Amino acid sequence: QPEPEPEPELSEGVPPPRTVLAWLQSVKLEACYASLAELGYDEDVDMIIDEEEEEVPAMVAAVEATEGIKRPTVNKFKRELKKLRGGA
């Protein structure tokens, strides 16, 4: 019987890296992904967490400009972005 695969070791208290898409899916906002990816936020969610505060309006504007995205979705994106960035 083969040995079970060892769990990858994670540093204490450090959450595993998540992709931008995984974060958006976890808050049901995957419709916003394409517009964020166009701005270059398409890999690790840390790109969004560590971004300068002055870049936040550009992210929101990109989501607002996405075809088919309605105002409530934009507002939810703003709330989730704030939570993600530690401003909850």
PDB file of N, CA and C in Angstrom:
ATOM      1  N   GLN A   1       0.857  -1.200   0.000  1.00  0.00           N
ATOM      2  CA  GLN A   1       0.000   0.000   0.000  1.00  0.00           C
ATOM      3  C   GLN A   1       0.890   1.245   0.000  1.00  0.00           C
ATOM      4  N   PRO A   2       0.656   2.153  -0.961  1.00  0.00           N
ATOM      5  CA  PRO A   2       1.561   3.314  -1.048  1.00  0.00           C
ATOM      6  C   PRO A   2       1.386   4.265   0.130  1.00  0.00           C
ATOM      7  N   GLU A   3       2.492   4.918   0.467  1.00  0.00           N
ATOM      8  CA  GLU A   3       2.440   5.919   1.548  1.00  0.00           C
ATOM      9  C   GLU A   3       1.523   7.065   1.130  1.00  0.00           C
ATOM     10  N   PRO A   4       0.750   7.627   2.055  1.00  0.00           N
ATOM     11  CA  PRO A   4      -0.037   8.802   1.670  1.00  0.00           C
ATOM     12  C   PRO A   4       0.901   9.979   1.363  1.00  0.00           C
ATOM     13  N   GLU A   5       0.495  10.797   0.430  1.00  0.00           N
ATOM     14  CA  GLU A   5       1.306  11.967   0.089  1.00  0.00           C
ATOM     15  C   GLU A   5       1.418  12.879   1.308  1.00  0.00           C
ATOM     16  N   PRO A   6       2.612  13.364   1.622  1.00  0.00           N
ATOM     17  CA  PRO A   6       2.702  14.298   2.747  1.00  0.00           C
ATOM     18  C   PRO A   6       2.009  15.613   2.400  1.00  0.00           C
ATOM     19  N   GLU A   7       1.385  16.218   3.402  1.00  0.00           N
ATOM     20  CA  GLU A   7       0.749  17.518   3.179  1.00  0.00           C
ATOM     21  C   GLU A   7       1.840  18.545   2.930  1.00  0.00           C
ATOM     22  N   PRO A   8       1.625  19.460   1.990  1.00  0.00           N
ATOM     23  CA  PRO A   8       2.637  20.511   1.830  1.00  0.00           C
ATOM     24  C   PRO A   8       2.688  21.359   3.102  1.00  0.00           C
ATOM     25  N   GLU A   9       3.887  21.683   3.531  1.00  0.00           N
ATOM     26  CA  GLU A   9       4.015  22.432   4.782  1.00  0.00           C
ATOM     27  C   GLU A   9       3.732  23.895   4.547  1.00  0.00           C
ATOM     28  N   LEU A  10       2.894  24.446   5.411  1.00  0.00           N
ATOM     29  CA  LEU A  10       2.568  25.860   5.321  1.00  0.00           C
ATOM     30  C   LEU A  10       3.123  26.548   6.551  1.00  0.00           C
ATOM     31  N   SER A  11       3.598  27.768   6.380  1.00  0.00           N
ATOM     32  CA  SER A  11       4.056  28.529   7.535  1.00  0.00           C
ATOM     33  C   SER A  11       2.870  28.779   8.455  1.00  0.00           C
ATOM     34  N   GLU A  12       3.140  28.815   9.737  1.00  0.00           N
ATOM     35  CA  GLU A  12       2.065  29.034  10.704  1.00  0.00           C
ATOM     36  C   GLU A  12       1.346  30.345  10.421  1.00  0.00           C
ATOM     37  N   GLY A  13       0.030  30.291  10.370  1.00  0.00           N
ATOM     38  CA  GLY A  13      -0.748  31.507  10.254  1.00  0.00           C
ATOM     39  C   GLY A  13      -0.746  32.140   8.872  1.00  0.00           C
ATOM     40  N   VAL A  14      -0.082  31.510   7.914  1.00  0.00           N
ATOM     41  CA  VAL A  14      -0.083  32.074   6.566  1.00  0.00           C
ATOM     42  C   VAL A  14      -1.072  31.281   5.719  1.00  0.00           C
ATOM     43  N   PRO A  15      -2.134  31.949   5.232  1.00  0.00           N
ATOM     44  CA  PRO A  15      -3.092  31.184   4.419  1.00  0.00           C
ATOM     45  C   PRO A  15      -2.440  30.762   3.112  1.00  0.00           C
ATOM     46  N   PRO A  16      -2.886  29.653   2.534  1.00  0.00           N
ATOM     47  CA  PRO A  16      -2.312  29.245   1.254  1.00  0.00           C
ATOM     48  C   PRO A  16      -2.602  30.312   0.205  1.00  0.00           C
ATOM     49  N   PRO A  17      -1.713  30.493  -0.761  1.00  0.00           N
ATOM     50  CA  PRO A  17      -1.960  31.512  -1.775  1.00  0.00           C
ATOM     51  C   PRO A  17      -3.220  31.193  -2.561  1.00  0.00           C
ATOM     52  N   ARG A  18      -3.954  32.214  -2.886  1.00  0.00           N
ATOM     53  CA  ARG A  18      -5.169  32.030  -3.676  1.00  0.00           C
ATOM     54  C   ARG A  18      -5.028  32.855  -4.938  1.00  0.00           C
ATOM     55  N   THR A  19      -5.669  32.399  -5.978  1.00  0.00           N
ATOM     56  CA  THR A  19      -5.668  33.186  -7.201  1.00  0.00           C
ATOM     57  C   THR A  19      -6.779  34.228  -7.118  1.00  0.00           C
ATOM     58  N   VAL A  20      -6.646  35.239  -7.963  1.00  0.00           N
ATOM     59  CA  VAL A  20      -7.685  36.267  -8.057  1.00  0.00           C
ATOM     60  C   VAL A  20      -9.016  35.605  -8.409  1.00  0.00           C
ATOM     61  N   LEU A  21      -8.974  34.669  -9.358  1.00  0.00           N
ATOM     62  CA  LEU A  21     -10.206  33.998  -9.777  1.00  0.00           C
ATOM     63  C   LEU A  21     -10.823  33.210  -8.623  1.00  0.00           C
ATOM     64  N   ALA A  22      -9.996  32.515  -7.844  1.00  0.00           N
ATOM     65  CA  ALA A  22     -10.523  31.736  -6.714  1.00  0.00           C
ATOM     66  C   ALA A  22     -11.203  32.655  -5.694  1.00  0.00           C
ATOM     67  N   TRP A  23     -10.585  33.809  -5.429  1.00  0.00           N
ATOM     68  CA  TRP A  23     -11.207  34.770  -4.510  1.00  0.00           C
ATOM     69  C   TRP A  23     -12.550  35.240  -5.059  1.00  0.00           C
ATOM     70  N   LEU A  24     -12.588  35.632  -6.326  1.00  0.00           N
ATOM     71  CA  LEU A  24     -13.838  36.116  -6.924  1.00  0.00           C
ATOM     72  C   LEU A  24     -14.907  35.030  -6.898  1.00  0.00           C
ATOM     73  N   GLN A  25     -14.508  33.794  -7.197  1.00  0.00           N
ATOM     74  CA  GLN A  25     -15.485  32.695  -7.165  1.00  0.00           C
ATOM     75  C   GLN A  25     -16.011  32.479  -5.753  1.00  0.00           C
ATOM     76  N   SER A  26     -15.138  32.663  -4.760  1.00  0.00           N
ATOM     77  CA  SER A  26     -15.553  32.410  -3.374  1.00  0.00           C
ATOM     78  C   SER A  26     -16.585  33.434  -2.899  1.00  0.00           C
ATOM     79  N   VAL A  27     -16.619  34.594  -3.542  1.00  0.00           N
ATOM     80  CA  VAL A  27     -17.609  35.619  -3.185  1.00  0.00           C
ATOM     81  C   VAL A  27     -18.625  35.820  -4.315  1.00  0.00           C
ATOM     82  N   LYS A  28     -18.670  34.863  -5.246  1.00  0.00           N
ATOM     83  CA  LYS A  28     -19.645  34.853  -6.345  1.00  0.00           C
ATOM     84  C   LYS A  28     -19.532  36.099  -7.232  1.00  0.00           C
ATOM     85  N   LEU A  29     -18.301  36.519  -7.485  1.00  0.00           N
ATOM     86  CA  LEU A  29     -18.086  37.703  -8.328  1.00  0.00           C
ATOM     87  C   LEU A  29     -17.193  37.368  -9.526  1.00  0.00           C
ATOM     88  N   GLU A  30     -17.231  36.110  -9.959  1.00  0.00           N
ATOM     89  CA  GLU A  30     -16.306  35.732 -11.044  1.00  0.00           C
ATOM     90  C   GLU A  30     -16.576  36.519 -12.329  1.00  0.00           C
ATOM     91  N   ALA A  31     -17.761  37.119 -12.440  1.00  0.00           N
ATOM     92  CA  ALA A  31     -18.055  37.947 -13.617  1.00  0.00           C
ATOM     93  C   ALA A  31     -17.102  39.143 -13.708  1.00  0.00           C
ATOM     94  N   CYS A  32     -16.493  39.509 -12.590  1.00  0.00           N
ATOM     95  CA  CYS A  32     -15.575  40.663 -12.563  1.00  0.00           C
ATOM     96  C   CYS A  32     -14.162  40.296 -12.997  1.00  0.00           C
ATOM     97  N   TYR A  33     -13.910  39.010 -13.200  1.00  0.00           N
ATOM     98  CA  TYR A  33     -12.529  38.575 -13.412  1.00  0.00           C
ATOM     99  C   TYR A  33     -11.903  39.174 -14.667  1.00  0.00           C
ATOM    100  N   ALA A  34     -12.625  39.161 -15.784  1.00  0.00           N
ATOM    101  CA  ALA A  34     -12.030  39.601 -17.049  1.00  0.00           C
ATOM    102  C   ALA A  34     -11.537  41.041 -16.950  1.00  0.00           C
ATOM    103  N   SER A  35     -12.327  41.901 -16.311  1.00  0.00           N
ATOM    104  CA  SER A  35     -11.922  43.309 -16.238  1.00  0.00           C
ATOM    105  C   SER A  35     -10.708  43.484 -15.331  1.00  0.00           C
ATOM    106  N   LEU A  36     -10.614  42.693 -14.268  1.00  0.00           N
ATOM    107  CA  LEU A  36      -9.422  42.775 -13.409  1.00  0.00           C
ATOM    108  C   LEU A  36      -8.203  42.208 -14.130  1.00  0.00           C
ATOM    109  N   ALA A  37      -8.416  41.123 -14.870  1.00  0.00           N
ATOM    110  CA  ALA A  37      -7.304  40.512 -15.600  1.00  0.00           C
ATOM    111  C   ALA A  37      -6.744  41.490 -16.632  1.00  0.00           C
ATOM    112  N   GLU A  38      -7.635  42.293 -17.241  1.00  0.00           N
ATOM    113  CA  GLU A  38      -7.168  43.276 -18.219  1.00  0.00           C
ATOM    114  C   GLU A  38      -6.237  44.303 -17.575  1.00  0.00           C
ATOM    115  N   LEU A  39      -6.456  44.589 -16.301  1.00  0.00           N
ATOM    116  CA  LEU A  39      -5.592  45.521 -15.578  1.00  0.00           C
ATOM    117  C   LEU A  39      -4.308  44.845 -15.107  1.00  0.00           C
ATOM    118  N   GLY A  40      -4.236  43.513 -15.288  1.00  0.00           N
ATOM    119  CA  GLY A  40      -3.042  42.791 -14.875  1.00  0.00           C
ATOM    120  C   GLY A  40      -3.211  42.033 -13.572  1.00  0.00           C
ATOM    121  N   TYR A  41      -4.400  42.107 -12.960  1.00  0.00           N
ATOM    122  CA  TYR A  41      -4.652  41.359 -11.718  1.00  0.00           C
ATOM    123  C   TYR A  41      -5.235  40.008 -12.103  1.00  0.00           C
ATOM    124  N   ASP A  42      -4.368  39.085 -12.516  1.00  0.00           N
ATOM    125  CA  ASP A  42      -4.894  37.836 -13.045  1.00  0.00           C
ATOM    126  C   ASP A  42      -4.233  36.620 -12.421  1.00  0.00           C
ATOM    127  N   GLU A  43      -3.354  36.845 -11.440  1.00  0.00           N
ATOM    128  CA  GLU A  43      -2.649  35.699 -10.869  1.00  0.00           C
ATOM    129  C   GLU A  43      -2.971  35.581  -9.390  1.00  0.00           C
ATOM    130  N   ASP A  44      -1.983  35.880  -8.554  1.00  0.00           N
ATOM    131  CA  ASP A  44      -2.143  35.709  -7.118  1.00  0.00           C
ATOM    132  C   ASP A  44      -2.972  36.846  -6.530  1.00  0.00           C
ATOM    133  N   VAL A  45      -3.859  36.509  -5.620  1.00  0.00           N
ATOM    134  CA  VAL A  45      -4.722  37.521  -5.015  1.00  0.00           C
ATOM    135  C   VAL A  45      -3.909  38.544  -4.207  1.00  0.00           C
ATOM    136  N   ASP A  46      -2.676  38.187  -3.840  1.00  0.00           N
ATOM    137  CA  ASP A  46      -1.820  39.162  -3.143  1.00  0.00           C
ATOM    138  C   ASP A  46      -1.569  40.403  -3.991  1.00  0.00           C
ATOM    139  N   MET A  47      -1.654  40.248  -5.309  1.00  0.00           N
ATOM    140  CA  MET A  47      -1.484  41.412  -6.193  1.00  0.00           C
ATOM    141  C   MET A  47      -2.514  42.484  -5.852  1.00  0.00           C
ATOM    142  N   ILE A  48      -3.705  42.053  -5.488  1.00  0.00           N
ATOM    143  CA  ILE A  48      -4.779  42.997  -5.139  1.00  0.00           C
ATOM    144  C   ILE A  48      -4.618  43.463  -3.697  1.00  0.00           C
ATOM    145  N   ILE A  49      -4.278  42.532  -2.810  1.00  0.00           N
ATOM    146  CA  ILE A  49      -4.156  42.873  -1.387  1.00  0.00           C
ATOM    147  C   ILE A  49      -3.037  43.892  -1.175  1.00  0.00           C
ATOM    148  N   ASP A  50      -1.920  43.706  -1.864  1.00  0.00           N
ATOM    149  CA  ASP A  50      -0.739  44.547  -1.634  1.00  0.00           C
ATOM    150  C   ASP A  50      -0.714  45.805  -2.493  1.00  0.00           C
ATOM    151  N   GLU A  51      -1.714  45.970  -3.350  1.00  0.00           N
ATOM    152  CA  GLU A  51      -1.718  47.111  -4.273  1.00  0.00           C
ATOM    153  C   GLU A  51      -1.910  48.422  -3.513  1.00  0.00           C
ATOM    154  N   GLU A  52      -1.367  49.496  -4.083  1.00  0.00           N
ATOM    155  CA  GLU A  52      -1.526  50.824  -3.486  1.00  0.00           C
ATOM    156  C   GLU A  52      -3.007  51.206  -3.442  1.00  0.00           C
ATOM    157  N   GLU A  53      -3.373  51.952  -2.412  1.00  0.00           N
ATOM    158  CA  GLU A  53      -4.772  52.379  -2.236  1.00  0.00           C
ATOM    159  C   GLU A  53      -5.262  53.172  -3.452  1.00  0.00           C
ATOM    160  N   GLU A  54      -4.375  53.956  -4.064  1.00  0.00           N
ATOM    161  CA  GLU A  54      -4.837  54.777  -5.199  1.00  0.00           C
ATOM    162  C   GLU A  54      -5.183  53.944  -6.435  1.00  0.00           C
ATOM    163  N   GLU A  55      -4.823  52.656  -6.435  1.00  0.00           N
ATOM    164  CA  GLU A  55      -5.194  51.795  -7.561  1.00  0.00           C
ATOM    165  C   GLU A  55      -6.609  51.225  -7.416  1.00  0.00           C
ATOM    166  N   VAL A  56      -7.171  51.320  -6.212  1.00  0.00           N
ATOM    167  CA  VAL A  56      -8.492  50.726  -5.977  1.00  0.00           C
ATOM    168  C   VAL A  56      -9.564  51.331  -6.890  1.00  0.00           C
ATOM    169  N   PRO A  57      -9.614  52.673  -7.053  1.00  0.00           N
ATOM    170  CA  PRO A  57     -10.640  53.210  -7.955  1.00  0.00           C
ATOM    171  C   PRO A  57     -10.533  52.663  -9.382  1.00  0.00           C
ATOM    172  N   ALA A  58      -9.314  52.385  -9.836  1.00  0.00           N
ATOM    173  CA  ALA A  58      -9.150  51.824 -11.190  1.00  0.00           C
ATOM    174  C   ALA A  58      -9.761  50.431 -11.270  1.00  0.00           C
ATOM    175  N   MET A  59      -9.594  49.638 -10.200  1.00  0.00           N
ATOM    176  CA  MET A  59     -10.194  48.296 -10.180  1.00  0.00           C
ATOM    177  C   MET A  59     -11.717  48.412 -10.226  1.00  0.00           C
ATOM    178  N   VAL A  60     -12.250  49.307  -9.396  1.00  0.00           N
ATOM    179  CA  VAL A  60     -13.706  49.485  -9.337  1.00  0.00           C
ATOM    180  C   VAL A  60     -14.219  49.992 -10.690  1.00  0.00           C
ATOM    181  N   ALA A  61     -13.501  50.948 -11.280  1.00  0.00           N
ATOM    182  CA  ALA A  61     -13.919  51.498 -12.574  1.00  0.00           C
ATOM    183  C   ALA A  61     -13.920  50.411 -13.647  1.00  0.00           C
ATOM    184  N   ALA A  62     -12.926  49.536 -13.612  1.00  0.00           N
ATOM    185  CA  ALA A  62     -12.857  48.456 -14.604  1.00  0.00           C
ATOM    186  C   ALA A  62     -14.056  47.523 -14.457  1.00  0.00           C
ATOM    187  N   VAL A  63     -14.412  47.230 -13.200  1.00  0.00           N
ATOM    188  CA  VAL A  63     -15.571  46.367 -12.967  1.00  0.00           C
ATOM    189  C   VAL A  63     -16.847  47.076 -13.420  1.00  0.00           C
ATOM    190  N   GLU A  64     -16.957  48.370 -13.111  1.00  0.00           N
ATOM    191  CA  GLU A  64     -18.141  49.140 -13.524  1.00  0.00           C
ATOM    192  C   GLU A  64     -18.299  49.143 -15.036  1.00  0.00           C
ATOM    193  N   ALA A  65     -17.174  49.168 -15.745  1.00  0.00           N
ATOM    194  CA  ALA A  65     -17.206  49.258 -17.211  1.00  0.00           C
ATOM    195  C   ALA A  65     -17.480  47.916 -17.870  1.00  0.00           C
ATOM    196  N   THR A  66     -17.509  46.844 -17.083  1.00  0.00           N
ATOM    197  CA  THR A  66     -17.723  45.513 -17.657  1.00  0.00           C
ATOM    198  C   THR A  66     -19.154  45.373 -18.149  1.00  0.00           C
ATOM    199  N   GLU A  67     -19.279  44.918 -19.376  1.00  0.00           N
ATOM    200  CA  GLU A  67     -20.604  44.749 -19.963  1.00  0.00           C
ATOM    201  C   GLU A  67     -21.416  43.741 -19.156  1.00  0.00           C
ATOM    202  N   GLY A  68     -22.640  44.113 -18.833  1.00  0.00           N
ATOM    203  CA  GLY A  68     -23.529  43.193 -18.124  1.00  0.00           C
ATOM    204  C   GLY A  68     -23.415  43.241 -16.614  1.00  0.00           C
ATOM    205  N   ILE A  69     -22.450  44.004 -16.100  1.00  0.00           N
ATOM    206  CA  ILE A  69     -22.312  44.110 -14.638  1.00  0.00           C
ATOM    207  C   ILE A  69     -23.247  45.209 -14.152  1.00  0.00           C
ATOM    208  N   LYS A  70     -24.086  44.876 -13.194  1.00  0.00           N
ATOM    209  CA  LYS A  70     -25.068  45.827 -12.673  1.00  0.00           C
ATOM    210  C   LYS A  70     -24.539  46.504 -11.409  1.00  0.00           C
ATOM    211  N   ARG A  71     -25.155  47.614 -11.070  1.00  0.00           N
ATOM    212  CA  ARG A  71     -24.749  48.406  -9.911  1.00  0.00           C
ATOM    213  C   ARG A  71     -24.620  47.573  -8.628  1.00  0.00           C
ATOM    214  N   PRO A  72     -25.594  46.696  -8.288  1.00  0.00           N
ATOM    215  CA  PRO A  72     -25.429  45.916  -7.042  1.00  0.00           C
ATOM    216  C   PRO A  72     -24.169  45.059  -7.051  1.00  0.00           C
ATOM    217  N   THR A  73     -23.791  44.546  -8.221  1.00  0.00           N
ATOM    218  CA  THR A  73     -22.566  43.742  -8.324  1.00  0.00           C
ATOM    219  C   THR A  73     -21.343  44.612  -8.053  1.00  0.00           C
ATOM    220  N   VAL A  74     -21.352  45.831  -8.599  1.00  0.00           N
ATOM    221  CA  VAL A  74     -20.238  46.755  -8.368  1.00  0.00           C
ATOM    222  C   VAL A  74     -20.127  47.065  -6.876  1.00  0.00           C
ATOM    223  N   ASN A  75     -21.263  47.314  -6.232  1.00  0.00           N
ATOM    224  CA  ASN A  75     -21.248  47.622  -4.802  1.00  0.00           C
ATOM    225  C   ASN A  75     -20.731  46.446  -3.993  1.00  0.00           C
ATOM    226  N   LYS A  76     -21.130  45.237  -4.380  1.00  0.00           N
ATOM    227  CA  LYS A  76     -20.643  44.046  -3.685  1.00  0.00           C
ATOM    228  C   LYS A  76     -19.136  43.902  -3.896  1.00  0.00           C
ATOM    229  N   PHE A  77     -18.675  44.163  -5.129  1.00  0.00           N
ATOM    230  CA  PHE A  77     -17.245  44.088  -5.409  1.00  0.00           C
ATOM    231  C   PHE A  77     -16.488  45.051  -4.499  1.00  0.00           C
ATOM    232  N   LYS A  78     -16.997  46.276  -4.358  1.00  0.00           N
ATOM    233  CA  LYS A  78     -16.339  47.264  -3.490  1.00  0.00           C
ATOM    234  C   LYS A  78     -16.251  46.753  -2.055  1.00  0.00           C
ATOM    235  N   ARG A  79     -17.358  46.183  -1.556  1.00  0.00           N
ATOM    236  CA  ARG A  79     -17.368  45.663  -0.175  1.00  0.00           C
ATOM    237  C   ARG A  79     -16.374  44.521  -0.010  1.00  0.00           C
ATOM    238  N   GLU A  80     -16.390  43.572  -0.940  1.00  0.00           N
ATOM    239  CA  GLU A  80     -15.516  42.402  -0.838  1.00  0.00           C
ATOM    240  C   GLU A  80     -14.052  42.806  -0.997  1.00  0.00           C
ATOM    241  N   LEU A  81     -13.792  43.788  -1.849  1.00  0.00           N
ATOM    242  CA  LEU A  81     -12.429  44.271  -2.045  1.00  0.00           C
ATOM    243  C   LEU A  81     -11.916  44.892  -0.752  1.00  0.00           C
ATOM    244  N   LYS A  82     -12.768  45.658  -0.100  1.00  0.00           N
ATOM    245  CA  LYS A  82     -12.384  46.307   1.156  1.00  0.00           C
ATOM    246  C   LYS A  82     -12.075  45.238   2.217  1.00  0.00           C
ATOM    247  N   LYS A  83     -12.940  44.219   2.293  1.00  0.00           N
ATOM    248  CA  LYS A  83     -12.714  43.119   3.252  1.00  0.00           C
ATOM    249  C   LYS A  83     -11.393  42.425   2.938  1.00  0.00           C
ATOM    250  N   LEU A  84     -11.184  42.130   1.653  1.00  0.00           N
ATOM    251  CA  LEU A  84      -9.984  41.410   1.233  1.00  0.00           C
ATOM    252  C   LEU A  84      -8.737  42.189   1.619  1.00  0.00           C
ATOM    253  N   ARG A  85      -8.796  43.503   1.477  1.00  0.00           N
ATOM    254  CA  ARG A  85      -7.644  44.345   1.728  1.00  0.00           C
ATOM    255  C   ARG A  85      -7.504  44.728   3.204  1.00  0.00           C
ATOM    256  N   GLY A  86      -8.347  44.121   4.041  1.00  0.00           N
ATOM    257  CA  GLY A  86      -8.177  44.313   5.480  1.00  0.00           C
ATOM    258  C   GLY A  86      -8.891  45.534   6.002  1.00  0.00           C
ATOM    259  N   GLY A  87      -9.795  46.091   5.207  1.00  0.00           N
ATOM    260  CA  GLY A  87     -10.542  47.249   5.673  1.00  0.00           C
ATOM    261  C   GLY A  87     -11.946  46.911   6.112  1.00  0.00           C
ATOM    262  N   ALA A  88     -12.156  45.631   6.482  1.00  0.00           N
ATOM    263  CA  ALA A  88     -13.510  45.169   6.827  1.00  0.00           C
ATOM    264  C   ALA A  88     -14.000  45.870   8.087  1.00  0.00           C
TER     265      ALA A  88
END
